Amino acid sequence: MSVQGSRLDPWRESYAERTAGMTASEIRALFAVASRPEVVSLAGGMPYLPALPMDAVAETVQHLIATQGMTALQYGSGQGHPDLREHILEVMALEGIEAHADDVVVTTGSQQALDLVTRVFIDPGDVILAEAPSYVGALGVFSSYQAEVVHVASDDEGLVPAALEERITALEAAGKRIKLLYSVPNFHNPAGTTLALERRPQILEICQRHHILVLEDNPYGLLGFDRDPWPAMRSLSEEGVVYLGSFSKTFAPGLRVGWAVAPHAVREKLVLASESAILCPSNLAQMSISTYLSNNDWRGQIKVYRELYRERRDAMLGALESLLPEATWTHPDGGFYVWLTLPEGLDAKAMLPRAVTERVAFVPGTAFFADGSGAQHMRLSYCYPESDRIREGVRRLAGVIRAELEVRETFEPGTSARPSDRGVQFPGPEQP
Ligand code: PMP
């Protein structure tokens, strides 16, 4: 059999050390299964695109190519299209951010901005502080640059300032170099929580004192259900924050347009790093968004999304309330996610094969910690399934959890999987 035929990778000795930190996320493996029609997926974070006026989007793109095709299909500026950067200022003004178009770097989704900031700041072994739990996609970037991620305690009001100070003091005493604090302040992925207003200046003050740059990742900030957006941390500090925004959740993720706003010198580095990675973000995607924003009621569209997600949040919380008294969960007032804590001793990852058999999917909490903790938690998203499906998904999930609890009572303590589940492989992309 050839080396290829044996599926041994002939290049495995050649890979750079940093690839050791590049592993498929648990969410990626889930997509293959969760997209089957019979499964209620409470796993993915996909915006509900049927709520977008597709005719208007189609007209925008068609007209754009017909009238400005030479520019839209050409290479563009490494920093991003000037018209879009102006529009981004309007969007950020809703969160109290005053910036100049020159401070904005357009990226291929905010995911690329996460990559650029990490590339510009992190040497192997540098510390990035992050909420516990943290967005899985950011953890993937951080580990691919060999950062040491240290989680900081977070509660229902977000990151705890006293815990942050304590962590920094201990790390500094141990001689560690702390470069960044990564935070998702609004409608957190995966926790569903929002950083309390009074904590924001406290956190900035602590970071400023210790010369730690705050990486404020805010794709959900405009998706609050019951109130106007809160002031971003960037609105309180121009020099101490790199702010990331995105059109993925408020418009459409397929266009892959996000942005970073950074202090002047940092912005220069981000543009150079982006040019070396992608030359320039897509002109077509950027111009589609700026034309759409000019000609359509985008604030109204965000309102449509907010109302839709609020209804689904209510469906999920209502179903959890009536069907899962054994568990506890967060109460998001915006965004896509609920963070559920299982009864003591249950392990969400071990439970996943049974849940998939019962046609419901979630993301196990361990995906959101760099240190392998989080087994007692899971992330449930309510953004994509309709309310009836959400209730059905929670009903199935409650059945799985109840069965696990019964098994624990019947079998020896410490066994969270049914005997019949042991050895069941969770089908990832390689095992569809
Ligand atoms: N940050 C957070 C917290 C996210 O939830 C996501 C998407 N799930 C991203 C960044 C990346 O979004 P995008 O690249 O689509 O802008």
XYZ file of C-alpha atoms and ligand atoms in Angstrom:
448
model
C 0.000 0.000 0.000
C 1.298 3.487 -0.833
C 2.015 5.943 1.950
C -0.989 7.921 0.766
C -3.103 4.783 0.707
C -2.198 4.047 4.311
C -3.419 7.567 5.152
C -0.182 8.380 6.923
C 0.744 11.967 6.226
C 4.178 11.953 4.564
C 4.642 15.619 5.536
C 3.924 15.258 9.216
C 7.583 15.780 10.195
C 7.750 18.931 8.067
C 4.974 20.965 9.630
C 5.819 24.088 11.626
C 5.531 23.736 15.389
C 2.601 26.117 15.450
C 0.423 23.594 13.637
C 0.341 21.541 16.830
C -2.186 24.103 18.076
C -4.331 23.778 14.956
C -7.017 21.230 15.614
C -10.517 20.959 14.182
C -12.949 22.748 16.463
C -15.740 20.755 18.016
C -18.187 23.000 16.217
C -16.745 22.177 12.817
C -17.184 18.475 13.420
C -20.759 19.170 14.441
C -21.845 20.894 11.263
C -21.871 17.666 9.255
C -24.340 16.076 11.638
C -26.327 19.068 12.745
C -27.265 20.011 9.209
C -29.249 16.800 8.696
C -32.913 17.798 8.456
C -34.093 15.446 11.200
C -31.693 16.967 13.743
C -32.744 20.086 15.647
C -29.495 21.979 15.701
C -29.029 24.143 18.754
C -25.347 24.039 17.857
C -24.443 26.487 15.086
C -24.373 30.271 15.224
C -25.822 30.911 11.803
C -27.855 34.091 11.339
C -31.405 33.519 10.098
C -30.942 34.683 6.514
C -34.555 34.075 5.426
C -35.244 37.321 7.307
C -33.088 39.261 4.864
C -34.847 40.907 1.851
C -33.099 38.820 -0.796
C -34.684 40.721 -3.695
C -33.178 43.963 -2.482
C -29.779 42.316 -1.997
C -29.919 40.757 -5.466
C -30.863 44.077 -7.027
C -28.004 45.805 -5.196
C -25.386 43.331 -6.399
C -26.716 43.225 -9.937
C -26.853 47.002 -10.242
C -23.397 47.293 -8.706
C -21.816 45.011 -11.275
C -23.714 46.628 -14.138
C -22.700 50.153 -13.166
C -19.403 49.822 -11.254
C -18.186 46.386 -12.285
C -14.730 47.643 -13.262
C -14.095 48.734 -9.702
C -16.095 46.071 -7.877
C -14.256 43.253 -9.636
C -10.841 44.886 -9.446
C -8.201 44.774 -6.670
C -8.809 47.459 -4.081
C -7.269 49.171 -1.089
C -5.515 46.997 1.510
C -7.174 49.015 4.262
C -10.620 48.682 2.761
C -12.936 50.668 0.511
C -13.276 54.311 1.647
C -17.094 54.358 1.212
C -17.541 51.320 3.408
C -15.200 52.718 6.047
C -17.441 55.812 6.217
C -20.502 53.605 6.662
C -18.732 51.671 9.397
C -18.348 54.946 11.316
C -22.132 55.387 11.176
C -22.676 51.855 12.455
C -20.217 52.295 15.323
C -21.709 55.669 16.280
C -24.683 53.651 17.571
C -22.327 52.388 20.300
C -20.857 55.777 21.081
C -17.659 55.270 19.099
C -16.120 58.366 17.588
C -13.451 57.462 15.073
C -12.041 58.545 11.746
C -12.368 56.476 8.572
C -8.590 56.283 8.602
C -8.702 54.329 11.895
C -10.723 51.528 10.285
C -9.244 48.426 8.642
C -11.744 46.319 6.687
C -11.142 42.578 7.012
C -12.485 39.333 5.621
C -14.907 38.844 8.493
C -13.891 39.795 12.021
C -12.287 36.368 12.147
C -9.495 37.697 9.943
C -9.164 40.705 12.230
C -8.651 38.310 15.152
C -5.924 36.625 13.153
C -4.232 39.914 12.256
C -4.214 41.276 15.792
C -2.797 38.013 17.104
C -0.174 37.882 14.381
C 0.911 41.437 15.112
C 1.140 41.055 18.892
C 1.825 37.471 19.873
C 5.118 35.636 20.122
C 5.001 32.015 21.267
C 4.365 31.849 25.008
C 2.864 35.345 25.320
C -0.258 35.390 27.448
C -3.725 36.324 26.215
C -6.289 36.763 28.956
C -9.778 35.678 27.988
C -13.175 35.285 29.583
C -14.134 31.870 30.908
C -15.667 30.617 28.613
C -14.457 32.231 25.342
C -15.389 32.220 21.643
C -14.019 28.996 20.156
C -12.878 30.668 16.922
C -10.705 33.120 18.843
C -9.183 30.324 20.919
C -8.282 28.559 17.659
C -6.474 31.640 16.368
C -4.663 32.185 19.660
C -3.399 28.630 19.823
C -2.275 28.712 16.186
C 0.085 31.542 17.164
C 1.211 29.580 20.239
C -0.221 32.031 22.731
C -0.840 30.883 26.275
C -4.523 31.546 26.935
C -5.367 32.213 30.572
C -9.049 32.361 31.434
C -10.425 34.943 33.840
C -13.539 34.279 35.914
C -16.740 35.683 34.447
C -20.214 35.760 35.946
C -23.686 36.847 34.827
C -22.337 40.392 34.411
C -19.317 39.376 32.330
C -15.643 39.494 33.195
C -14.997 40.045 36.920
C -12.586 42.995 37.401
C -11.205 41.738 40.733
C -10.466 38.346 39.181
C -8.709 40.092 36.302
C -6.475 42.067 38.646
C -5.676 38.952 40.631
C -4.775 36.938 37.526
C -2.558 39.689 36.155
C -0.709 40.030 39.450
C -0.063 36.281 39.629
C 1.072 36.070 36.003
C 3.371 39.049 36.357
C 4.881 37.549 39.507
C 5.546 34.397 37.469
C 7.402 36.489 34.873
C 4.813 36.047 32.100
C 4.348 38.557 29.311
C 0.679 39.490 29.046
C -0.164 41.110 25.736
C -3.919 41.108 25.263
C -7.230 40.871 27.060
C -9.757 39.287 24.704
C -13.367 40.120 25.520
C -16.780 39.794 23.890
C -18.605 42.376 26.005
C -22.099 42.137 24.491
C -24.328 39.051 24.257
C -21.321 36.849 24.671
C -20.549 33.837 22.547
C -21.006 31.330 24.166
C -22.106 32.676 27.574
C -24.993 34.914 26.448
C -24.000 37.471 29.102
C -23.213 41.184 28.791
C -20.423 43.028 30.544
C -21.965 45.367 33.109
C -21.650 49.052 32.275
C -19.802 49.904 35.477
C -17.245 47.152 34.867
C -16.161 48.534 31.504
C -14.106 51.499 32.756
C -12.768 49.358 35.609
C -11.442 46.772 33.184
C -9.940 49.429 30.958
C -8.238 51.032 33.937
C -6.723 47.726 35.080
C -5.464 46.921 31.592
C -4.072 50.398 31.091
C -2.170 50.177 34.389
C -0.595 46.875 33.329
C -0.027 47.900 29.697
C -2.353 45.250 28.299
C -4.215 45.972 25.073
C -7.949 45.219 25.146
C -9.260 43.290 22.136
C -12.969 44.104 22.119
C -14.796 41.678 19.823
C -18.318 42.901 19.238
C -20.255 41.190 16.458
C -23.538 41.062 18.428
C -23.629 44.531 20.026
C -26.516 45.834 17.868
C -28.650 42.767 18.512
C -29.988 43.705 21.940
C -33.630 42.768 22.476
C -34.942 45.401 24.838
C -32.659 48.390 24.717
C -30.363 50.536 22.635
C -26.736 49.395 22.341
C -24.446 50.101 25.261
C -21.312 52.220 24.815
C -18.429 50.120 23.548
C -15.203 49.993 25.532
C -13.599 51.658 22.509
C -15.857 54.666 23.152
C -14.112 55.050 26.523
C -10.538 54.553 25.343
C -9.005 55.267 21.956
C -5.488 54.148 22.754
C -6.092 51.090 24.885
C -8.535 49.152 22.688
C -8.609 47.382 19.347
C -12.295 47.097 18.475
C -13.632 44.445 16.096
C -16.958 44.661 14.300
C -18.712 42.567 11.688
C -21.570 42.617 9.201
C -22.007 38.865 9.636
C -24.768 38.965 12.255
C -26.487 42.218 11.311
C -26.428 41.640 7.553
C -24.981 38.407 6.128
C -21.913 36.311 6.948
C -21.431 35.041 3.395
C -20.046 38.392 2.293
C -17.234 37.950 4.828
C -16.883 41.584 5.813
C -15.732 42.716 9.233
C -13.409 45.399 10.519
C -10.936 46.522 13.141
C -10.556 49.975 14.657
C -7.151 50.469 16.199
C -4.844 53.142 17.569
C -2.954 54.754 14.702
C 0.353 52.857 14.911
C -1.391 49.535 15.461
C -3.642 50.206 12.489
C -0.543 50.602 10.272
C 0.698 47.175 11.345
C -2.705 45.578 10.816
C -2.908 46.917 7.262
C 0.586 45.582 6.457
C -0.287 42.208 7.960
C -3.559 42.092 6.022
C -1.883 43.017 2.747
C 0.589 40.197 3.188
C -2.234 37.759 3.937
C -4.876 38.721 1.358
C -3.648 41.833 -0.534
C -7.033 43.453 -0.037
C -10.529 42.542 1.103
C -13.090 41.866 -1.640
C -14.211 45.055 -3.351
C -17.373 43.331 -4.533
C -18.392 42.356 -1.019
C -17.539 45.752 0.462
C -19.274 47.737 -2.247
C -22.323 45.479 -2.044
C -22.615 46.315 1.634
C -22.000 50.034 1.287
C -24.481 50.326 -1.597
C -27.043 48.316 0.349
C -26.551 50.506 3.431
C -26.957 53.665 1.325
C -30.158 52.557 -0.380
C -31.971 50.482 2.234
C -33.279 50.855 5.746
C -30.503 48.866 7.442
C -31.531 50.022 10.912
C -34.992 48.617 10.160
C -33.402 45.359 9.043
C -31.469 45.086 12.301
C -34.773 45.632 14.126
C -36.291 42.737 12.169
C -33.414 40.499 13.266
C -33.695 41.668 16.877
C -37.397 40.925 17.090
C -36.975 37.552 15.484
C -34.177 36.506 17.822
C -36.058 37.822 20.835
C -39.008 35.582 19.999
C -36.670 32.590 19.669
C -34.835 33.443 22.873
C -38.222 33.482 24.614
C -39.082 30.109 23.080
C -35.845 28.614 24.337
C -36.002 30.097 27.834
C -39.659 29.103 28.166
C -38.932 25.541 27.095
C -35.940 25.243 29.427
C -38.027 26.605 32.285
C -40.775 24.061 31.854
C -38.749 21.046 30.707
C -35.363 21.212 32.422
C -35.703 22.159 36.081
C -32.550 20.096 36.802
C -30.263 22.513 34.927
C -29.412 26.208 35.158
C -28.748 28.646 32.308
C -27.987 32.242 31.445
C -30.689 34.719 30.340
C -29.338 36.581 27.303
C -30.893 39.930 26.456
C -29.454 39.892 22.956
C -27.414 37.802 20.545
C -27.697 34.111 19.781
C -26.700 31.968 22.766
C -27.705 30.425 26.067
C -25.044 28.806 28.273
C -26.419 25.846 30.118
C -24.971 24.237 33.231
C -25.817 20.577 33.723
C -26.520 18.961 37.074
C -23.361 18.041 38.995
C -21.428 15.126 37.496
C -22.931 15.172 34.004
C -20.580 15.622 31.053
C -21.950 17.376 27.968
C -19.402 15.928 25.565
C -20.006 12.383 26.724
C -23.722 13.033 26.263
C -23.450 14.268 22.683
C -23.634 10.904 20.869
C -26.882 10.080 22.671
C -28.240 13.544 21.922
C -27.474 13.162 18.222
C -29.192 9.780 18.254
C -32.174 11.597 19.764
C -31.891 14.186 16.954
C -30.742 17.231 18.839
C -27.312 18.880 18.691
C -25.487 21.349 20.940
C -21.882 22.389 21.433
C -20.182 20.917 24.500
C -18.713 23.482 26.895
C -15.169 22.134 26.544
C -14.945 23.778 23.097
C -14.875 27.166 24.795
C -11.981 26.655 27.176
C -8.312 26.483 26.248
C -7.574 24.308 29.276
C -10.057 21.501 28.613
C -12.479 22.505 31.371
C -16.189 23.226 30.829
C -17.446 19.629 30.691
C -20.519 20.448 32.761
C -21.692 23.086 30.292
C -23.109 23.351 26.820
C -23.904 26.166 24.410
C -27.407 26.275 22.983
C -28.148 28.644 20.136
C -31.608 29.852 19.245
C -30.730 31.941 16.175
C -31.573 29.551 13.366
C -34.367 27.066 14.220
C -37.910 28.394 14.353
C -39.564 28.599 17.758
C -41.463 25.299 17.490
C -38.281 23.493 16.525
C -36.443 25.109 19.423
C -39.106 23.807 21.838
C -38.874 20.365 20.242
C -35.068 20.467 20.485
C -35.206 21.348 24.167
C -37.758 18.584 24.730
C -35.371 16.056 23.150
C -32.453 17.443 25.108
C -34.401 17.238 28.351
C -35.114 13.575 27.580
C -31.398 12.897 27.083
C -30.420 14.673 30.281
C -33.108 12.896 32.288
C -31.956 9.547 30.915
C -28.385 10.374 31.937
C -29.526 11.216 35.432
C -31.446 7.944 35.690
C -28.373 6.024 34.563
C -26.328 7.740 37.233
C -28.782 6.640 39.864
C -28.823 3.078 38.549
C -25.140 2.559 37.801
C -22.072 3.443 39.834
C -21.496 7.143 40.502
C -19.189 8.894 38.050
C -20.690 7.206 34.988
C -22.290 9.883 32.906
C -22.718 7.876 29.683
C -25.164 5.029 29.274
C -23.367 1.704 28.835
C -24.757 1.411 25.315
C -23.200 4.745 24.366
C -19.674 3.809 25.285
C -17.525 3.581 22.213
C -20.061 5.402 20.031
C -18.095 7.618 17.689
C -19.341 11.111 17.158
C -19.404 11.465 13.391
C -17.109 14.314 12.398
C -16.409 15.399 8.806
C -14.287 12.279 8.202
C -17.180 10.013 9.273
C -20.252 11.601 7.748
N -16.242 36.824 17.131
C -17.282 36.212 17.668
C -17.541 36.379 19.121
C -18.126 35.420 16.886
O -19.181 34.825 17.457
C -17.852 35.290 15.511
C -18.705 34.419 14.609
N -19.282 33.332 15.181
C -16.744 35.955 14.999
C -15.953 36.731 15.831
C -16.362 35.870 13.543
O -17.334 36.437 12.739
P -17.114 36.872 11.235
O -15.740 36.441 10.814
O -18.177 36.210 10.465
O -17.222 38.372 11.245
